[in-house]
mmCIF file of C-alpha atoms and ligand atoms in Angstrom:
data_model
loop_
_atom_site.group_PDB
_atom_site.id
_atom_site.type_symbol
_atom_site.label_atom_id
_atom_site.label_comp_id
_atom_site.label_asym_id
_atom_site.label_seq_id
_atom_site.Cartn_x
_atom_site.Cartn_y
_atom_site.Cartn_z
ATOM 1 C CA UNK A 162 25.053 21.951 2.434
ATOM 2 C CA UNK A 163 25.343 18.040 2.542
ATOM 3 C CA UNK A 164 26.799 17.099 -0.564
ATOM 4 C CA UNK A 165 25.287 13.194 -0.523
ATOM 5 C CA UNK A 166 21.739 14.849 0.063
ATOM 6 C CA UNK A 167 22.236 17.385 -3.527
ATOM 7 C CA UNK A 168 23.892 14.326 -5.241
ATOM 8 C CA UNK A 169 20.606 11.768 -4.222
ATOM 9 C CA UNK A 170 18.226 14.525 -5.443
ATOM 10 C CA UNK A 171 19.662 15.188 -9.010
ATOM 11 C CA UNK A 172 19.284 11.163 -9.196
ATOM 12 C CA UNK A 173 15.483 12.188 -8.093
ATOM 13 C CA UNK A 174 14.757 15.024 -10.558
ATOM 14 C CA UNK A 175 16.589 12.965 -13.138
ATOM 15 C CA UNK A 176 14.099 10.248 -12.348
ATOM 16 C CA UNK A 177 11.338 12.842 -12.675
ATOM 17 C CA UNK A 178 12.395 14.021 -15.642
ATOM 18 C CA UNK A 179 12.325 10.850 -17.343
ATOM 19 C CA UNK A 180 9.318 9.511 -15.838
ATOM 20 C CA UNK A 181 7.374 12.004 -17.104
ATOM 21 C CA UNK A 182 9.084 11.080 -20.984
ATOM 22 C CA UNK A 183 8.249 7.682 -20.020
ATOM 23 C CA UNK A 184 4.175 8.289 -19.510
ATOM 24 C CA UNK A 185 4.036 10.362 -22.589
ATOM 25 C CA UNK A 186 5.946 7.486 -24.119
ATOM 26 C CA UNK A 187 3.792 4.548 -22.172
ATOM 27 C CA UNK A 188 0.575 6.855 -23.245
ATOM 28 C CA UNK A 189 1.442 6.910 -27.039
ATOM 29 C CA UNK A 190 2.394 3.018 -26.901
ATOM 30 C CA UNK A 191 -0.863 2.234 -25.481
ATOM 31 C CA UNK A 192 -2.736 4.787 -27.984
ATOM 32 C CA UNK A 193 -1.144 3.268 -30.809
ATOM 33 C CA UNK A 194 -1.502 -0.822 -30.073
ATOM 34 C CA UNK A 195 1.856 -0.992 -29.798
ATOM 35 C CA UNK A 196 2.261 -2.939 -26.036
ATOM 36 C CA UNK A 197 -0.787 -5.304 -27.166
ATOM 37 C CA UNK A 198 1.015 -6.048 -30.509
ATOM 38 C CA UNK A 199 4.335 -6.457 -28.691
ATOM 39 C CA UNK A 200 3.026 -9.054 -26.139
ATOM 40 C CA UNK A 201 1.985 -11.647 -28.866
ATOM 41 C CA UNK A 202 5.523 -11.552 -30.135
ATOM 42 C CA UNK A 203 8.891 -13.247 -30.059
ATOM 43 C CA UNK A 204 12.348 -10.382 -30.159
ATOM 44 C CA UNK A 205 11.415 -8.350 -33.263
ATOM 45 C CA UNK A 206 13.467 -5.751 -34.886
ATOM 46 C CA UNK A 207 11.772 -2.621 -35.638
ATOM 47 C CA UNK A 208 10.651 -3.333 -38.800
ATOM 48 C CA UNK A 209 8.949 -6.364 -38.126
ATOM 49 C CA UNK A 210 7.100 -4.659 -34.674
ATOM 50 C CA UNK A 211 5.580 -1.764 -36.403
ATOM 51 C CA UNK A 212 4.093 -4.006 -39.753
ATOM 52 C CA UNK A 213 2.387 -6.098 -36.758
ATOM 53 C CA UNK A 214 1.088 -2.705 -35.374
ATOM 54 C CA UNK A 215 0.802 -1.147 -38.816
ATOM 55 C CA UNK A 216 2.685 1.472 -37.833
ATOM 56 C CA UNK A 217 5.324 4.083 -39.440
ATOM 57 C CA UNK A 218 8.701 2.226 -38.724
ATOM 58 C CA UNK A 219 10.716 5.003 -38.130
ATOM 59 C CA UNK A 220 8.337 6.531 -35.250
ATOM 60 C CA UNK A 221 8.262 3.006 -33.660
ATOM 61 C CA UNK A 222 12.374 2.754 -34.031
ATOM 62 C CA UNK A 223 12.460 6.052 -31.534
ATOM 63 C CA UNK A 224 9.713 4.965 -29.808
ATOM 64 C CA UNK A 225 11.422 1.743 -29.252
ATOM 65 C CA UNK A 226 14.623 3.536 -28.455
ATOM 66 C CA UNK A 227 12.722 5.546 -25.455
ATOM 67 C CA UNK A 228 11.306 2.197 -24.326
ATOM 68 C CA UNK A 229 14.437 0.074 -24.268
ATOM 69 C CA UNK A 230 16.569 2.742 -22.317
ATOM 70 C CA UNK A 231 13.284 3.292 -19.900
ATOM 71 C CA UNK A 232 13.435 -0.283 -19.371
ATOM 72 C CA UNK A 233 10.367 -1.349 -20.153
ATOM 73 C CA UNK A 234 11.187 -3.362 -22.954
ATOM 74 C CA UNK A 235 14.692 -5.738 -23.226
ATOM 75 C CA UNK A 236 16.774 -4.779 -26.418
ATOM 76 C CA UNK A 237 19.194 -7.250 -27.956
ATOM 77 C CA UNK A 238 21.464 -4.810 -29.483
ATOM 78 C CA UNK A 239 23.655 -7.575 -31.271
ATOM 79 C CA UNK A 240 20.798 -8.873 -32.217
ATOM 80 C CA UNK A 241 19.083 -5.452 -32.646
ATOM 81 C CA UNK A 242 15.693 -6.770 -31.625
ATOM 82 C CA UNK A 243 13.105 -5.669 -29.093
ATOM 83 C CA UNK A 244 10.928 -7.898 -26.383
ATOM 84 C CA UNK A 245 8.457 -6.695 -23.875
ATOM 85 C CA UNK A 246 9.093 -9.178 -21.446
ATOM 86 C CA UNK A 247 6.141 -11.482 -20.042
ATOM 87 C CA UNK A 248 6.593 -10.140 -16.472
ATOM 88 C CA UNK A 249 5.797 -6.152 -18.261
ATOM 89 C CA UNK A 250 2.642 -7.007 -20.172
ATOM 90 C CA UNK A 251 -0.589 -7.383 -16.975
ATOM 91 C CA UNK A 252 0.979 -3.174 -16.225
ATOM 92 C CA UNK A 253 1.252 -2.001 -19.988
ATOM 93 C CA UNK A 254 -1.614 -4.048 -22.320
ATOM 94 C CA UNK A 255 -5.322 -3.756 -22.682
ATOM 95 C CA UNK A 256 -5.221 -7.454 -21.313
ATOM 96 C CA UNK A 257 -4.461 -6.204 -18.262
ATOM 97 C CA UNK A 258 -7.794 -4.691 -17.213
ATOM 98 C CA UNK A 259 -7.578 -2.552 -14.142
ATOM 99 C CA UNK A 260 -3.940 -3.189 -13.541
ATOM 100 C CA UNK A 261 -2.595 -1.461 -16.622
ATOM 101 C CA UNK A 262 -0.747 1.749 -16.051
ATOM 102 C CA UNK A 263 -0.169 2.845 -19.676
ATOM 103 C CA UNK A 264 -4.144 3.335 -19.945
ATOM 104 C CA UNK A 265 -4.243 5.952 -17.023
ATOM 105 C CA UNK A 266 -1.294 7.670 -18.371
ATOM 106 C CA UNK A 267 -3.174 9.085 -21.112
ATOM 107 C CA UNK A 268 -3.924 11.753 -17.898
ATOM 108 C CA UNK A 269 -0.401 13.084 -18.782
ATOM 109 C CA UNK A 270 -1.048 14.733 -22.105
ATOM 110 C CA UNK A 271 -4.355 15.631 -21.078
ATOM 111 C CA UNK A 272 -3.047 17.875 -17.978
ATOM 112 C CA UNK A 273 -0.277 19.046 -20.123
ATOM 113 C CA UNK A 274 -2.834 20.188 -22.391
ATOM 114 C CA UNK A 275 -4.163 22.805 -19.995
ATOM 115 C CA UNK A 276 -0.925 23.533 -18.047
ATOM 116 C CA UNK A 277 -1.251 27.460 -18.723
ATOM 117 C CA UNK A 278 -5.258 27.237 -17.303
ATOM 118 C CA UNK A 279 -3.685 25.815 -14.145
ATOM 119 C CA UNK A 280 -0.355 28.113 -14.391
ATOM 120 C CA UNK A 281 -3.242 31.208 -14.780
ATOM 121 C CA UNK A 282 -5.008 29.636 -12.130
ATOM 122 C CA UNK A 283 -2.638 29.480 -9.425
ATOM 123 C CA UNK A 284 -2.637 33.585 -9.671
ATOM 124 C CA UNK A 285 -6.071 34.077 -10.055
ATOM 125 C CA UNK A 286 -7.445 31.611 -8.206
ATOM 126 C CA UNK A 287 -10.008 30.605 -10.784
ATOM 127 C CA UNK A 288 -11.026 27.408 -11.879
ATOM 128 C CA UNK A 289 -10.270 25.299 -14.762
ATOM 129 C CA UNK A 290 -13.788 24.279 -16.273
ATOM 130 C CA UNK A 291 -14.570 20.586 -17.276
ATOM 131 C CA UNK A 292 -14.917 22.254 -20.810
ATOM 132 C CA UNK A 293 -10.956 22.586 -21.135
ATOM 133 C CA UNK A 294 -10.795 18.845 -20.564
ATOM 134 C CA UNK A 295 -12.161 17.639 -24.406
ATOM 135 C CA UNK A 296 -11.063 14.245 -23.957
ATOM 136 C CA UNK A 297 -11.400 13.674 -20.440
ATOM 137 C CA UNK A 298 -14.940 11.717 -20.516
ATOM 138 C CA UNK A 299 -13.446 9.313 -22.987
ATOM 139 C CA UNK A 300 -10.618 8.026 -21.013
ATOM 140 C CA UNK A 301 -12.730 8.225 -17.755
ATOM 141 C CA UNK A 302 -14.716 5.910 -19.450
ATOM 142 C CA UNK A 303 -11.803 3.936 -20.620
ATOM 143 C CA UNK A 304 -10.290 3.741 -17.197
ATOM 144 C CA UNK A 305 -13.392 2.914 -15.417
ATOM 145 C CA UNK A 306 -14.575 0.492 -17.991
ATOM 146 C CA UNK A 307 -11.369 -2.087 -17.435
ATOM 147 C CA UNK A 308 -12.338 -1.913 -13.437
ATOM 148 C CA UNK A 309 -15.997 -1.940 -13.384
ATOM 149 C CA UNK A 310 -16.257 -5.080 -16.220
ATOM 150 C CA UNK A 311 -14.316 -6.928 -14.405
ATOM 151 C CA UNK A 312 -16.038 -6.451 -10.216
ATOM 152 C CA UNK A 313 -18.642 -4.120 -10.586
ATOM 153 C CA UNK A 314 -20.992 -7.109 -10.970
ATOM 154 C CA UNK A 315 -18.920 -9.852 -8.933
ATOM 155 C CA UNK A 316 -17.546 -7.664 -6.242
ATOM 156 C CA UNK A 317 -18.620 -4.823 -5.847
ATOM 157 C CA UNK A 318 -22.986 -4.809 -5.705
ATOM 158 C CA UNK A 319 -22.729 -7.394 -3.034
ATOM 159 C CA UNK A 320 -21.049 -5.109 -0.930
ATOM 160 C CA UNK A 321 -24.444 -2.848 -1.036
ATOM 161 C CA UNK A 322 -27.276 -4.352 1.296
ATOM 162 C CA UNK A 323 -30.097 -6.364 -0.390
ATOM 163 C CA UNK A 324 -28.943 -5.198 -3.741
ATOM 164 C CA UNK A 325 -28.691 -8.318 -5.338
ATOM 165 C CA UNK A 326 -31.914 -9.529 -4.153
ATOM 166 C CA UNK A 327 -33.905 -6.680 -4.908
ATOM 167 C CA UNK A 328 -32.631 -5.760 -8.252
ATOM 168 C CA UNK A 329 -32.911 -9.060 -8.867
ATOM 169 C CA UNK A 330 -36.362 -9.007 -8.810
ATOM 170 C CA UNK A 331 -36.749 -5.505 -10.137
ATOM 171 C CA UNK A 332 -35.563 -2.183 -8.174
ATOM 172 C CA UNK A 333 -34.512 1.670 -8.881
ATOM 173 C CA UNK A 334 -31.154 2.642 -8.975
ATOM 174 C CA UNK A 335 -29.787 5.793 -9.768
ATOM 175 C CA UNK A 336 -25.758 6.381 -11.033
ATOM 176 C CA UNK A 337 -25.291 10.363 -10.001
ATOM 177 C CA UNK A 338 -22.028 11.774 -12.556
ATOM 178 C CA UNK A 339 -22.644 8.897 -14.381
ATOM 179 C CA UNK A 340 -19.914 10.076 -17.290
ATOM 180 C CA UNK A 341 -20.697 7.639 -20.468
ATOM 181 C CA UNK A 342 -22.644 5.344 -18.099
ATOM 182 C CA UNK A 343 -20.508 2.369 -18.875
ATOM 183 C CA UNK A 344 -21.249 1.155 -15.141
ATOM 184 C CA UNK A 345 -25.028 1.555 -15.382
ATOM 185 C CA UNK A 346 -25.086 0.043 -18.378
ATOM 186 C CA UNK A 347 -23.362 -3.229 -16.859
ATOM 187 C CA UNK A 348 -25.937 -3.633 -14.157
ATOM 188 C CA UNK A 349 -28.729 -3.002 -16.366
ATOM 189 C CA UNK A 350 -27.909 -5.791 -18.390
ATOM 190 C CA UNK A 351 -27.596 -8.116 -15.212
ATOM 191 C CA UNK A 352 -30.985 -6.976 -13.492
ATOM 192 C CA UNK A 353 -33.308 -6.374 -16.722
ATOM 193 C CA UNK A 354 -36.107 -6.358 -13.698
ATOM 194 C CA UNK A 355 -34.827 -3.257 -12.817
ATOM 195 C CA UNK A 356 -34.770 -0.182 -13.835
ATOM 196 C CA UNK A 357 -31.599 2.415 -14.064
ATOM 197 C CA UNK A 358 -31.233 6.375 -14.297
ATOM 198 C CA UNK A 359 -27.837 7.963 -15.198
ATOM 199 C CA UNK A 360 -27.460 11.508 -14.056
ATOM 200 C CA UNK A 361 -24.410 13.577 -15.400
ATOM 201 C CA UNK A 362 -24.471 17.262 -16.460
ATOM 202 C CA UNK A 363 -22.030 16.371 -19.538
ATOM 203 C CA UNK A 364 -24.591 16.567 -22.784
ATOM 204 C CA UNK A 365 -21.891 14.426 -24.421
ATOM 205 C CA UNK A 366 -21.969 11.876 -21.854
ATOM 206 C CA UNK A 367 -25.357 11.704 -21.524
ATOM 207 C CA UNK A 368 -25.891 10.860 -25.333
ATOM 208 C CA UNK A 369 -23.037 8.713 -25.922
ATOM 209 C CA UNK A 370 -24.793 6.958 -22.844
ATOM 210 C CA UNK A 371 -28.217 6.831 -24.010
ATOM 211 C CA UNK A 372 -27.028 5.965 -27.780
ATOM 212 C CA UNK A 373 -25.034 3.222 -26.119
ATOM 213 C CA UNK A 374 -28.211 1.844 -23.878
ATOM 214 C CA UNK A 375 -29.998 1.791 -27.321
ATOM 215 C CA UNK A 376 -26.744 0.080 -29.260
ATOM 216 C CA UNK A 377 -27.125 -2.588 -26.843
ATOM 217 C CA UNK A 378 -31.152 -2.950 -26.715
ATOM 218 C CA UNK A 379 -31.205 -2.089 -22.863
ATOM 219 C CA UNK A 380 -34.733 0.103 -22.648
ATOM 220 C CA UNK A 381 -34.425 -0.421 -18.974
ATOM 221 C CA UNK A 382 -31.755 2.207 -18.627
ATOM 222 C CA UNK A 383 -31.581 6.363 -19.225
ATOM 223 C CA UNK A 384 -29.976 8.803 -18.575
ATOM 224 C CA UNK A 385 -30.425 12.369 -18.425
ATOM 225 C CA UNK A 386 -28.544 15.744 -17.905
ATOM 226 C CA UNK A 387 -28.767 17.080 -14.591
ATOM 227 C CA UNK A 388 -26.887 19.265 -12.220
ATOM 228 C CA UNK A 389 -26.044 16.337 -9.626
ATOM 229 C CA UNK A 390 -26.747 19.310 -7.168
ATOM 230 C CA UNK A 391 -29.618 19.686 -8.164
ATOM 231 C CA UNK A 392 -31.581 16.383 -8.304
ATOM 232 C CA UNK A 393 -34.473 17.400 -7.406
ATOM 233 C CA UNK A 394 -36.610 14.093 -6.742
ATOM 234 C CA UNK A 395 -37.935 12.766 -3.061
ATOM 235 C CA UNK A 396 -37.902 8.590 -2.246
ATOM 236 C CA UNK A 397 -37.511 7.799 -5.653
ATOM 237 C CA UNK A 398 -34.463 5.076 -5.947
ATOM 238 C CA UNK A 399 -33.599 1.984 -3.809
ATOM 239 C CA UNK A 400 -30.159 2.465 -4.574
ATOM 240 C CA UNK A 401 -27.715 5.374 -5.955
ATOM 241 C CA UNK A 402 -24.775 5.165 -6.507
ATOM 242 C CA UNK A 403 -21.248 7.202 -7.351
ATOM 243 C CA UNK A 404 -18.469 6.256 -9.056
ATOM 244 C CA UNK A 405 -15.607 8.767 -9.020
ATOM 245 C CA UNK A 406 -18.098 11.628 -8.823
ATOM 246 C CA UNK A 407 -17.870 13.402 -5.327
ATOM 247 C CA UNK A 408 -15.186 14.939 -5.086
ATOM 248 C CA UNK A 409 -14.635 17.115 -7.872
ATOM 249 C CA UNK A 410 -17.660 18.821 -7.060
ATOM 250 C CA UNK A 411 -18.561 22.355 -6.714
ATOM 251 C CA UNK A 412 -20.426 21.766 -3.992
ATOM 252 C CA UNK A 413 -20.273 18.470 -2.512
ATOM 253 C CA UNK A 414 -22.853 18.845 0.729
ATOM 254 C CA UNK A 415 -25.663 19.668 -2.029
ATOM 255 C CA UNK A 416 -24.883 17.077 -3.908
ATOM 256 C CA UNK A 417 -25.067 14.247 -1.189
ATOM 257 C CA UNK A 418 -28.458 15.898 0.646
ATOM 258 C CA UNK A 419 -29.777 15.360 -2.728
ATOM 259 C CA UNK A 420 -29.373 12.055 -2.976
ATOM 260 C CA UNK A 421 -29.964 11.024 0.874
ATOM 261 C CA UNK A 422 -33.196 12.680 -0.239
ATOM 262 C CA UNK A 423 -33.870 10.961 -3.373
ATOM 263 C CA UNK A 424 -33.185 7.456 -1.784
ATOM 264 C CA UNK A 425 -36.313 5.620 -0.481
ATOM 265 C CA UNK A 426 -36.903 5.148 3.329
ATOM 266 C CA UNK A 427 -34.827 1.724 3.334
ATOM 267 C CA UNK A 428 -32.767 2.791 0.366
ATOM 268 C CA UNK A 429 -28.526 2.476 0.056
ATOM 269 C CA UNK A 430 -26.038 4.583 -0.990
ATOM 270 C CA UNK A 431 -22.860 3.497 -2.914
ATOM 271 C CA UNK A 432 -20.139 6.252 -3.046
ATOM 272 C CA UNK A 433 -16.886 5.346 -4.392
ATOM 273 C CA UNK A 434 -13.965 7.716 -3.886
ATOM 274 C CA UNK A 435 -10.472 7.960 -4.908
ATOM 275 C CA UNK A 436 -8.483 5.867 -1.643
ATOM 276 C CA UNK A 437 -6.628 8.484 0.405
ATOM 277 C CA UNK A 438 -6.361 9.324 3.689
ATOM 278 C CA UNK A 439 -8.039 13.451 4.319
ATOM 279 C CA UNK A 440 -4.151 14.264 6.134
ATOM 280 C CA UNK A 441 -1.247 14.902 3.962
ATOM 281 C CA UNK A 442 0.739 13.442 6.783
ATOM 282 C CA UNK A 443 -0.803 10.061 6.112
ATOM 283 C CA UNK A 444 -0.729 9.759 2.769
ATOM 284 C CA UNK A 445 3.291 10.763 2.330
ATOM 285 C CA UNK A 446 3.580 6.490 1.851
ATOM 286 C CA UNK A 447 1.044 6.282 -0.366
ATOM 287 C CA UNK A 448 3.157 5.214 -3.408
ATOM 288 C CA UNK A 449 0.681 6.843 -6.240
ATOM 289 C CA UNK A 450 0.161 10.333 -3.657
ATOM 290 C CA UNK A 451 1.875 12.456 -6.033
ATOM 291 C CA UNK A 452 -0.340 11.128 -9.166
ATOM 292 C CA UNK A 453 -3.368 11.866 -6.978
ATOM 293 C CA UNK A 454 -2.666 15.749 -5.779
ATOM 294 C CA UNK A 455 -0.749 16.188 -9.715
ATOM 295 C CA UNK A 456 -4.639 15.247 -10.802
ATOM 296 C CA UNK A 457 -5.954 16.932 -8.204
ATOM 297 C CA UNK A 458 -4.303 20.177 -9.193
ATOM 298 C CA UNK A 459 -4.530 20.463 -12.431
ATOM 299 C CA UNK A 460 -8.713 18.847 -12.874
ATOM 300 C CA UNK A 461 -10.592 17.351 -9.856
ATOM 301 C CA UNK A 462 -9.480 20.820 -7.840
ATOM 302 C CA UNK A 463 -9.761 22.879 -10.318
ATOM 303 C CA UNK A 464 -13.241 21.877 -11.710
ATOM 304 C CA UNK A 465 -15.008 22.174 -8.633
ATOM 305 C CA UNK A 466 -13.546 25.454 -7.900
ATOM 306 C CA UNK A 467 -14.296 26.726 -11.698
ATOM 307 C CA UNK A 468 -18.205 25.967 -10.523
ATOM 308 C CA UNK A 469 -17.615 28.364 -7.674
ATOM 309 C CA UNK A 470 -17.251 25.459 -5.670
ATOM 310 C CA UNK A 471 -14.939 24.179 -2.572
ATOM 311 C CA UNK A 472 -12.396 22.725 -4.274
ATOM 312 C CA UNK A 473 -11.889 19.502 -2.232
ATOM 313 C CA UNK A 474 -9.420 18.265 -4.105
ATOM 314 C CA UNK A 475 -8.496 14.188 -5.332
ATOM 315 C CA UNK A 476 -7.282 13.461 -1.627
ATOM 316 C CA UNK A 477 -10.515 14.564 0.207
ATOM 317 C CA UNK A 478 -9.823 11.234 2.083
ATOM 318 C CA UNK A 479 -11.737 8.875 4.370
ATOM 319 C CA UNK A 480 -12.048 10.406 7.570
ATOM 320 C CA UNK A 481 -13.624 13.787 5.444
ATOM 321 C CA UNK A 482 -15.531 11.596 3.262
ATOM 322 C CA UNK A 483 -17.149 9.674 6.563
ATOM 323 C CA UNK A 484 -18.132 13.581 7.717
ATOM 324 C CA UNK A 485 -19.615 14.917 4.500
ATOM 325 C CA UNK A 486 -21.512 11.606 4.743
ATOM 326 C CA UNK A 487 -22.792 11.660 7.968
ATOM 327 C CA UNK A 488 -23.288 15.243 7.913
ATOM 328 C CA UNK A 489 -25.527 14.506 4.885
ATOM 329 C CA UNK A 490 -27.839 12.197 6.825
ATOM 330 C CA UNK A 491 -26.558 8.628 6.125
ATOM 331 C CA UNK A 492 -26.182 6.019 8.655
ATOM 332 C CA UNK A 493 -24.057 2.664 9.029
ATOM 333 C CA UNK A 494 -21.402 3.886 6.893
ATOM 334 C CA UNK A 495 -19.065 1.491 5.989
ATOM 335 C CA UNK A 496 -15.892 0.640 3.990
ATOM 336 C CA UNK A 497 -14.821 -1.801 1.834
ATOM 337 C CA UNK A 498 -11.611 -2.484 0.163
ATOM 338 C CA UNK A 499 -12.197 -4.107 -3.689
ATOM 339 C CA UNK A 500 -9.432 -6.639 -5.098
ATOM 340 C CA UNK A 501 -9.794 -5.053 -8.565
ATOM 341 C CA UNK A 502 -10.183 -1.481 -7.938
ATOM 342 C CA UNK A 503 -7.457 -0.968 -5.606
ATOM 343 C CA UNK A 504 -7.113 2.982 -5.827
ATOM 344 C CA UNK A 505 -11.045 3.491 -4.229
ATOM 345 C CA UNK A 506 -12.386 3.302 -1.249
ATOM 346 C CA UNK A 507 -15.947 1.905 -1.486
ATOM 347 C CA UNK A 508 -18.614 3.663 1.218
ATOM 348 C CA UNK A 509 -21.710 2.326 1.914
ATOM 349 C CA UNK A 510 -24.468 3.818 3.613
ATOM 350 C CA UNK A 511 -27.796 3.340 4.390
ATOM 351 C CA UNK A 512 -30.588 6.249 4.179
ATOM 352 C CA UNK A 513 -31.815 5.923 7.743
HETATM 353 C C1 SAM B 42 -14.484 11.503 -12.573
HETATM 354 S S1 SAM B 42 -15.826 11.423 -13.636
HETATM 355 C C2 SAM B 42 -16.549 9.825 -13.288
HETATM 356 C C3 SAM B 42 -17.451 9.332 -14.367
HETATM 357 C C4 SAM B 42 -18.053 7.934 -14.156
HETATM 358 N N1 SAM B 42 -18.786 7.844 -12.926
HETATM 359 C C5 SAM B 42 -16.964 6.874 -14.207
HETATM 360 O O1 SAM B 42 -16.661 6.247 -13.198
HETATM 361 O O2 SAM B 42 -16.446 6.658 -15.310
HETATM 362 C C6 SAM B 42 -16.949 12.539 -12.865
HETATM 363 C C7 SAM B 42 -18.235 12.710 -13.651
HETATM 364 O O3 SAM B 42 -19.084 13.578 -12.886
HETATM 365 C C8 SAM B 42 -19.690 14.501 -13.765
HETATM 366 N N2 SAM B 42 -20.021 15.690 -12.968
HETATM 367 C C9 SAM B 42 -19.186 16.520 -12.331
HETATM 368 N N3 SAM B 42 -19.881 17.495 -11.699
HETATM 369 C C10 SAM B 42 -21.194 17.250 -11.948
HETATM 370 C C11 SAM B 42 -22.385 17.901 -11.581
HETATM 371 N N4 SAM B 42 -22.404 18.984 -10.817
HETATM 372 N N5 SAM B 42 -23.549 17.358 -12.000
HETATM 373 C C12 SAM B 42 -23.573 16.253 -12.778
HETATM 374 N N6 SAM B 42 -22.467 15.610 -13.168
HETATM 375 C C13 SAM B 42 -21.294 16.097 -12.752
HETATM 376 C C14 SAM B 42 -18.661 14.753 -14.853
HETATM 377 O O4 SAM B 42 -19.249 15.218 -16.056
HETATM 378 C C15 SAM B 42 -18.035 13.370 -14.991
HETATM 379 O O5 SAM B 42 -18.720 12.601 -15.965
#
C-alpha cells in the first residue's frame, strides 16, 4: 500500500467528483445565457447578474456560488461581486464558436438521462436506441453548427479535390447522417449551381432540415429519410460527404460500399471522424480520451449496437478508419488536420 499513491487519488476522484458538478453547472450556465450575459459585464453582485440574464436571483446566487468555488468565475467576497474573467469567456460563451466547452457539456445531462439503459446494457449486452436520446439531434446540431459556420466553407471544402471548382459551377453532393442538415445547408447557399441531398434516417431531422432549406429559400437542397445503409443509388453524386456519421453505425462496411457506389467515376468522398488513434495505448495522452470512450459508452457504442450493429465505438481511430475505407473501395486517402475543428480527423478519398 503506498500511502502518497491513495492520498494523490482521493485528490483525483475529488477532482472527478466536482468536475462532473462543474459540467452540469457549465451546461445550465450556458442553457440559461448566463456566461454570454456575464462577459458584457463589469463585477456584479447577484442581483444585478441575473436582471441582465432575467433570471431568478436566488438560482443564479447558488449557481454563482458553484462557479466561484469551481473557479471559473473570480468572486470579490468583500465586495460580494462576481466577474467571469476575459481570459474564461472564448471556452464558456456562444462567442466562442467551436472553442466553447460549456456548449458540448450539455452531453452530460443527456447521458445521465439514460444512465440505467447503459447500466441495463452492460448486462444484457443490448443497445441503447437513438430514440432514448430526445434531445440529442438538437445539440448535435448546436455543436456542429459553431464549427462548420465558421470552416466548413473556408477550410474545410478546399481540402476535397475540385470541389470548389465544380460546385462552383454546379455539381451533386450528397451529406449521408446529415442530422438537421445545418452543414448542407451552408454549402448550398455558397454553390446555388449546385445541387445538395441530405440523407439521415431521423424523421425529425429530416423535417427540421427541409423546413429549414425552405425558411431560408434554398430549393437547391433536400433531404430525405434513408437508412444510410441502405442508399441505394449508382454514380449519382460528385461528392458525399460525412460529418460525425460513421462511426456510430450499425454497420459501418454497408454504409461506406454504399456510398463508394453512389459516387460518380471521378467522384470524392469527405468523411469526418471523431480524432483518435484505433489503440487505447495511443490515445492514454489524449487530454479529452475519457470524454470520447464516456460518449462512446453511453451513445455512439451503444446506438450502433442497439441496430444489431458492431459497435465501433467514438475511438474507432485512424489507422481503422484508413481500413474500413480502403476496404470499401476508396483510393488516395488522405488526412487533414482543420484549425477550427480540432477534435476530427478529416479523410479524403477519391472513388477510383
Ligand atoms: C453524430 S450525428 C451527426 C449529425 C450531423 N452530421 C452533424 O454533424 O451535426 C449522426 C447522425 O447520423 C444519423 N444516423 C445514424 N445512423 C444512421 C443510419 N443508419 N442511417 C441514416 N442516418 C443515420 C443520426 O440520426 C444522426 O443525425
Amino acid at each position: 500500500m503506498d500511502k502518497a499513491r491513495a492520498k494523490a487519488f482521493a485528490g483525483t476522484m475529488i477532482g472527478v467528483m466536482n468536475g462532473g458538478a462543474l459540467a452540469l453547472m457549465c451546461s445550465i450556465g450556458h442553457r440559461t445565457g448566463l456566461f454570454d450575459s456575464m462577459a458584457g459585464m463589469d463585477p456584479s453582485t447577484s442581483q444585478q447578474i441575473a436582471d441582465a440574464a432575467e433570471l431568478d436571483e436566488r438560482y443564479v446566487r447558488e449557481w454563482l456560488a458553484a462557479m466561484a468555488s469551481g473557479r471559473i468565475v473570480d468572486y470579490d467576497a468583500d465586495a460580494e461581486t462576481f466577474v467571469l474573467p476575459v481570459e474564461h469567456q472564448t471556452l464558456v460563451t456562444r462567442a466562442g464558436g467551436p472553442l466553447n466547452i460549456a456548449s458540448a457539456l450539455q452531453n452530460m445531462a443527456l447521458l445521465a438521462q439514460v444512465e440505467d439503459d447503459v447500466v441495463e446494457a452492460f448486462h444484457t449486452g443490448a443497445g441503447v436506441p437513438y430514440s432514448r436520446f430526445p434531445k440529442f439531434g438538437a445539440i448535435m446540431a448546436e455543436e456542429s453548427a459553431a464549427r462548420y459556420d465558421k470552416a466548413l466553407i473556408s477550410e474545410i471544402i478546399p481540402n476535397i479535390p475540385d470541389a470548389v471548382e465544380k460546385l462552383t459551377a454546379g455539381a451533386t453532393l450528397a451529406d449521408v447522417g446529415c442530422g438537421q442538415g445545418h452543414a448542407l445547408l451552408l454549402m448550398a447557399k455558397e454553390y446555388p449551381n449546385s445541387t445538395f441531398t441530405g440523407m439521415d434516417f431521423s424523421a425529425e431531422a429530416v423535417t427540421h432540415a427541409n423546413e429549414r432549406a425552405k425558411e431560408l429559400g434554398l430549393d437547391n437542397a433536400h433531404f430525405v429519410e434513408r437508412d444510410a445503409a441502405q442508399i441505394g443509388e449508382i454514380d449519382a453524386y460528385d461528392f458525399i460527404t460525412t460529418f460525425d456519421a460513421i462511426h456510430d453505425q450499425a454497420y459501418p462496411h454497408q454504409v461506406l460500399e454504399g456510398i463508394h457506389a453512389a459516387l460518380k467515376h471521378d467522384g470524392h468522398y469527405l468523411c469526418v471522424e471523431p480524432k483518435a488513434e484505433s489503440n487505447l495505448a495511443d490515445n492514454m495522452d489524449d487530454p479529452v480520451a475519457p470524454y470520447v470512450y464516456t460518449m462512446s459508452t453511453m451513445h455512439c457504442m451503444s446506438v450502433s449496437i442497439a441496430g444489431g450493429g458492431e459497435g465501433l465505438g467514438t475511438a474507432w481511430g485512424t489507422q481503422l478508419a484508413m481500413q474500413y475505407l480502403a476496404d470499401a473501395g476508396f483510393t488516395g486517402i488522405t488526412t487533414h488536420e482543420v484549425r477550427s475543428d480540432r477534435t476530427n480527423t478529416h479523410f479524403v478519398a477519391n472513388k477510383n
